Short mmCIF file of C-alpha atoms in Angstrom, two decimals:
data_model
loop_
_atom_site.label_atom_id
_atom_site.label_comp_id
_atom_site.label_asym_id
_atom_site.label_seq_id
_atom_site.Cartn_x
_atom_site.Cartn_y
_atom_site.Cartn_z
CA UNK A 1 122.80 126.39 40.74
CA UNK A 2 122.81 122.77 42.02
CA UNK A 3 120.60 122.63 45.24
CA UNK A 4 119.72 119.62 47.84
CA UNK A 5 115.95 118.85 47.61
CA UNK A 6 113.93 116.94 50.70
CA UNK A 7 110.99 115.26 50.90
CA UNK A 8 108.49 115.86 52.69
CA UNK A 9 108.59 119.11 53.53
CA UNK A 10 106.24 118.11 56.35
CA UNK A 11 105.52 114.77 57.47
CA UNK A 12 102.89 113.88 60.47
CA UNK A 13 102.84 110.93 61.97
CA UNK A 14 101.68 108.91 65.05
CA UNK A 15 103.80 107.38 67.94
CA UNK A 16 105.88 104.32 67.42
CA UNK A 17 105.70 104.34 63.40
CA UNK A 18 108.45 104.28 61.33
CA UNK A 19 108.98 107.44 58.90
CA UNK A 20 111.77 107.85 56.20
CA UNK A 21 112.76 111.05 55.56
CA UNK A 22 114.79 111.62 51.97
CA UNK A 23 117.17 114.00 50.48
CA UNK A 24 118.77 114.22 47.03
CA UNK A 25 122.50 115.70 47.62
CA UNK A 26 124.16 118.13 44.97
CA UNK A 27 124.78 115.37 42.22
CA UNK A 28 128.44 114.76 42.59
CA UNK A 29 129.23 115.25 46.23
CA UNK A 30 130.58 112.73 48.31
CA UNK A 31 129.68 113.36 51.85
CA UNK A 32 126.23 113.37 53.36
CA UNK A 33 124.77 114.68 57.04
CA UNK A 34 121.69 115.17 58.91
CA UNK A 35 121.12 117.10 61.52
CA UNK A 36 118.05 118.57 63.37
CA UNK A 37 116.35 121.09 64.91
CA UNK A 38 114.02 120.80 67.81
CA UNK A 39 111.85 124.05 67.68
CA UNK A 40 113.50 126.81 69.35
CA UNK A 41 116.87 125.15 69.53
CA UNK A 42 120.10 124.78 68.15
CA UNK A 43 120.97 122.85 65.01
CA UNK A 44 122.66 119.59 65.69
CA UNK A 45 124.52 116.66 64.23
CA UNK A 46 123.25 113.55 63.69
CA UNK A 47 125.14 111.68 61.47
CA UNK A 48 127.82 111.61 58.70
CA UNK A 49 127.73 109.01 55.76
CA UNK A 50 130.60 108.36 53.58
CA UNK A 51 131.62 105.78 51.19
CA UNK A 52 128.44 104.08 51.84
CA UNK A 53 128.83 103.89 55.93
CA UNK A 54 129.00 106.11 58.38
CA UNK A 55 131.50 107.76 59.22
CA UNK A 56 130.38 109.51 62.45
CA UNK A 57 127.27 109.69 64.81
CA UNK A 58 126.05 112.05 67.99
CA UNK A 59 124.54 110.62 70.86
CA UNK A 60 121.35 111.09 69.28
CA UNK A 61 121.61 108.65 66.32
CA UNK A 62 120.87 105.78 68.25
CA UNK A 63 119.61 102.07 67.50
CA UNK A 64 116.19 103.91 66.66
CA UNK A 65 118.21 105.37 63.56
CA UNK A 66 119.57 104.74 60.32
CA UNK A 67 120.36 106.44 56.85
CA UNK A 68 121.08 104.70 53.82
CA UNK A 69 122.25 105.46 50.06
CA UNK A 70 119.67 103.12 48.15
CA UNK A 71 120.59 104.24 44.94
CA UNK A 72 122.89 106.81 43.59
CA UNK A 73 120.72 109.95 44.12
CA UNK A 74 118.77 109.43 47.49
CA UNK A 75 120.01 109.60 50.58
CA UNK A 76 117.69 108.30 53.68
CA UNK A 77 116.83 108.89 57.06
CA UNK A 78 115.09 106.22 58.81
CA UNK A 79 113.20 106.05 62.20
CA UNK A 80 112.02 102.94 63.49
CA UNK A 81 109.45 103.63 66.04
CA UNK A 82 108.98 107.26 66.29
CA UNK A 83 108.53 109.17 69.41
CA UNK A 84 107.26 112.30 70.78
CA UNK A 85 110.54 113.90 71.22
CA UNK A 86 111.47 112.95 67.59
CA UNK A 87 109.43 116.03 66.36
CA UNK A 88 111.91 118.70 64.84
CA UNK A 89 113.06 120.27 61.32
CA UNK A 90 115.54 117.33 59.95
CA UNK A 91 117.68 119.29 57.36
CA UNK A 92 119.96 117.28 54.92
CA UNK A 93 123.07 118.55 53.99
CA UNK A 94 126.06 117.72 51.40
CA UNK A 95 129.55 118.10 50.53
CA UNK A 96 132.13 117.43 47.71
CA UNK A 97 135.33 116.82 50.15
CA UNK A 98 135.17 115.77 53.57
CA UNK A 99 135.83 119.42 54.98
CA UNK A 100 134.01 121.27 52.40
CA UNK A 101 131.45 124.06 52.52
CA UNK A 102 128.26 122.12 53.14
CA UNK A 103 125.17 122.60 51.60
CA UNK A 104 121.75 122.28 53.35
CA UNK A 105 118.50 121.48 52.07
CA UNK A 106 115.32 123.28 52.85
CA UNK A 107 114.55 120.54 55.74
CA UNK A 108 111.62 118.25 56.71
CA UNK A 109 109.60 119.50 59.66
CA UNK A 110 108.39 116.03 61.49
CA UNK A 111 105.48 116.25 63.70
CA UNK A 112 105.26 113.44 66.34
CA UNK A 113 101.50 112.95 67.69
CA UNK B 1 134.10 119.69 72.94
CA UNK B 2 133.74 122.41 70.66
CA UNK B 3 131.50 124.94 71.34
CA UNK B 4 129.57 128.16 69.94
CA UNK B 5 128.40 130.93 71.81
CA UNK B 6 125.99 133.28 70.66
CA UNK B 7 125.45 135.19 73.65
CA UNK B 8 122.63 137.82 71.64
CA UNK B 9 119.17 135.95 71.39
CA UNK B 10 117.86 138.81 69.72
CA UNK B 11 118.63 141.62 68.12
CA UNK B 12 116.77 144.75 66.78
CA UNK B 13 118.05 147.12 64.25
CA UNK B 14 116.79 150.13 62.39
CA UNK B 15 117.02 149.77 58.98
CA UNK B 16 119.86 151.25 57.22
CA UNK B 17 121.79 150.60 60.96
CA UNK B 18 125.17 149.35 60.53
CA UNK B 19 124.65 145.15 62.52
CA UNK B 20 127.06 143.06 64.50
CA UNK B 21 126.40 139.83 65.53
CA UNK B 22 128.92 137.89 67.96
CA UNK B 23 130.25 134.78 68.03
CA UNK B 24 132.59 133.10 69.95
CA UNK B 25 133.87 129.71 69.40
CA UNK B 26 136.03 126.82 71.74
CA UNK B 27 138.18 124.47 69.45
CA UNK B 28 141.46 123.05 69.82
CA UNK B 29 142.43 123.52 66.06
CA UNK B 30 142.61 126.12 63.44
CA UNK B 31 138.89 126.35 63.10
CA UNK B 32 136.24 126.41 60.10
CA UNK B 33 134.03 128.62 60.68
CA UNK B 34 131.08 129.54 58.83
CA UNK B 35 127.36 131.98 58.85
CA UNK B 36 124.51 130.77 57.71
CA UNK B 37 121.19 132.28 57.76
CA UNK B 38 117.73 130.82 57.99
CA UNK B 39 114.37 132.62 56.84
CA UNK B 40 111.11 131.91 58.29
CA UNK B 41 110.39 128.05 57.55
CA UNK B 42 113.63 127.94 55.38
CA UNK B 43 116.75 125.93 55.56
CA UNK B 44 119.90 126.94 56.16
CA UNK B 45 121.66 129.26 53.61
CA UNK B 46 125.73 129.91 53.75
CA UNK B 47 126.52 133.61 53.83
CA UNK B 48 130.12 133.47 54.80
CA UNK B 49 132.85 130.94 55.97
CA UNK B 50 136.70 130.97 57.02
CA UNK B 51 139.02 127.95 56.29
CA UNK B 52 142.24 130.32 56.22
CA UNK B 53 144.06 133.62 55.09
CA UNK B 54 142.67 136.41 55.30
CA UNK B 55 141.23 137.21 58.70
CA UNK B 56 138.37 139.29 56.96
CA UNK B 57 135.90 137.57 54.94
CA UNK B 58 133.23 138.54 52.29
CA UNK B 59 130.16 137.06 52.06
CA UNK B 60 126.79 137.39 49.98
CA UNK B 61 124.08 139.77 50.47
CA UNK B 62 126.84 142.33 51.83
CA UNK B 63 127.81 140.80 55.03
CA UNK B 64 131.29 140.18 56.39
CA UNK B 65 133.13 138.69 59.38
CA UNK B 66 136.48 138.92 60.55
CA UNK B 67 138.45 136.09 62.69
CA UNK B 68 140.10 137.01 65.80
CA UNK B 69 142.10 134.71 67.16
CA UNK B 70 142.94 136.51 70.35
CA UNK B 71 139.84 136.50 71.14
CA UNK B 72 138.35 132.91 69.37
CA UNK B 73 135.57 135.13 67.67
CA UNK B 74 134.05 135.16 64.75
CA UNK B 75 131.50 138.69 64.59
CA UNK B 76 129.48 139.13 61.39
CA UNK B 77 129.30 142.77 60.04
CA UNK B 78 127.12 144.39 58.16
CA UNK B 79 127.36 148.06 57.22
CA UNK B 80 123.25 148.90 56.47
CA UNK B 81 120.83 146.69 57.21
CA UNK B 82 117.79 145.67 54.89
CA UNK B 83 114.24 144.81 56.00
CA UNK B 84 114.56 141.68 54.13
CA UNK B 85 117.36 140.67 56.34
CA UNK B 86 115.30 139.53 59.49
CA UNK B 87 116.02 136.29 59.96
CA UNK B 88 117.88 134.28 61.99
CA UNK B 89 121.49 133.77 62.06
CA UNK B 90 124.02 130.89 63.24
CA UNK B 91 127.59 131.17 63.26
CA UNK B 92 128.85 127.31 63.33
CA UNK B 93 132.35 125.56 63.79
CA UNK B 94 133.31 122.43 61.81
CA UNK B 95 134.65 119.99 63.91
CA UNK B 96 136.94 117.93 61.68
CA UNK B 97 139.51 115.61 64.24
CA UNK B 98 138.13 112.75 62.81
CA UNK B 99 139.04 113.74 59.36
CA UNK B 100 134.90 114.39 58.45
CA UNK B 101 133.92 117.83 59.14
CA UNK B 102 130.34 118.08 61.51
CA UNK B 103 129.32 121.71 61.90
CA UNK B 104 128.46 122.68 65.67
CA UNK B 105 126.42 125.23 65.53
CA UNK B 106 125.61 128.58 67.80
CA UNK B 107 121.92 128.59 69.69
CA UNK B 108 121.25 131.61 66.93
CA UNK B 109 120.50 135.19 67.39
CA UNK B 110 117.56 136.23 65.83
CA UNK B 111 117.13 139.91 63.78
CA UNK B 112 114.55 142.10 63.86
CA UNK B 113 114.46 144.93 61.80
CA UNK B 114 112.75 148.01 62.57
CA UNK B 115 111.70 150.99 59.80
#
């Protein structure tokens, strides 16, 4: 059965660097999210990416973020200068249409030190 | 906004116990709603979901849920509990006015299960 993959499955890194976090979506879906999960809290929205843009963003995703499609498989996460309160599980998720079932991948816990 | 209420943090159940787990949901629309479950350092794995029809919905690994409108919940069911279904559990709306669906999700209730 087709599955999204992420990598890292853990990534540590120091205050103010940038980290990219990637996914690889179920091969012919359309429709890609992030979200996150700060230990011991809900799961929430980041972003939505369609068509090669996004197509909508919490109050979270701010300047600090971006994703990108590079290629036709990956799909990116980006954070500029990384801080403390960035530290959470960042799971990856994908759909075929826009209000499909989606499909998350096993996440990427990022540790902020 | 849309919200999800899961008003059980945790819940403990002998096994072979018949499980409930509530949720309640605020949306202006029909709603999407969905389960998923998440192991121990896992991601997030769909057991159930409701786009329309029938108010009672099968999932995998035995569980169901049933839509009540009336009441804007959205309880998943399970008859007899397994050991190896401690986890932790989110009932989520999708939020699609903008014509892309984001899932808001519950704060979780988390299963024990006792032998």
């Amino acid at each position: 059965e087709p599955e999204v993959t992420q990598t890292p499955s853990h990534q540590v890194t120091q205050m103010g660097q940038e980290v990219i976090l990637r996914c690889v979506p179920i091969s012919n879906h359309l429709y890609f999210y992030w979200y996150r999960q700060i230990l011991g809290q809900k799961v929430e929205f980041l972003v939505s990416f369609y068509n090669n843009e996004i197509s909508e963003k919490s109050e979270i995703f701010d300047d600090q973020f971006s994703v990108e499609r590079p290629d036709g498989s990956n799909f990116t996460l980006k954070i500029r200068s990384t801080k403390l309160e960035d530290s959470a599980m960042y799971f990856c998720a994908s759909t075929l249409g826009s209000t499909d079932t989606q499909y998350f991948g096993p996440g990427t816990r990022l540790t902020v030190l | 906004a849309q919200s999800v209420t899961q008003p059980d943090i945790h819940i403990t159940v002998s096994e072979g116990a018949s499980l409930e787990l509530r949720c309640n949901y605020s949306y202006g629309a029909t709603p999407y709603l969905f389960w998923y479950v998440q192991s121990p350092g896992q991601g997030l794995q769909l057991l159930l979901k409701y786009f329309s029809g029938d108010t009672l919905v099968q999932g995998i690994k035995g569980f169901e849920a049933e839509f009540k409108r009336s009441q804007s919940s959205f309880n998943l069911r399970k008859p007899s509990v397994h050991w190896s279904d401690a986890a932790e559990y989110f009932c989520a709306v999708g939020d699609s006015y903008t014509g892309f669906q984001k899932l808001v999700f519950g704060t979780g209730t988390r299963l024990l299960v006792s032998p």
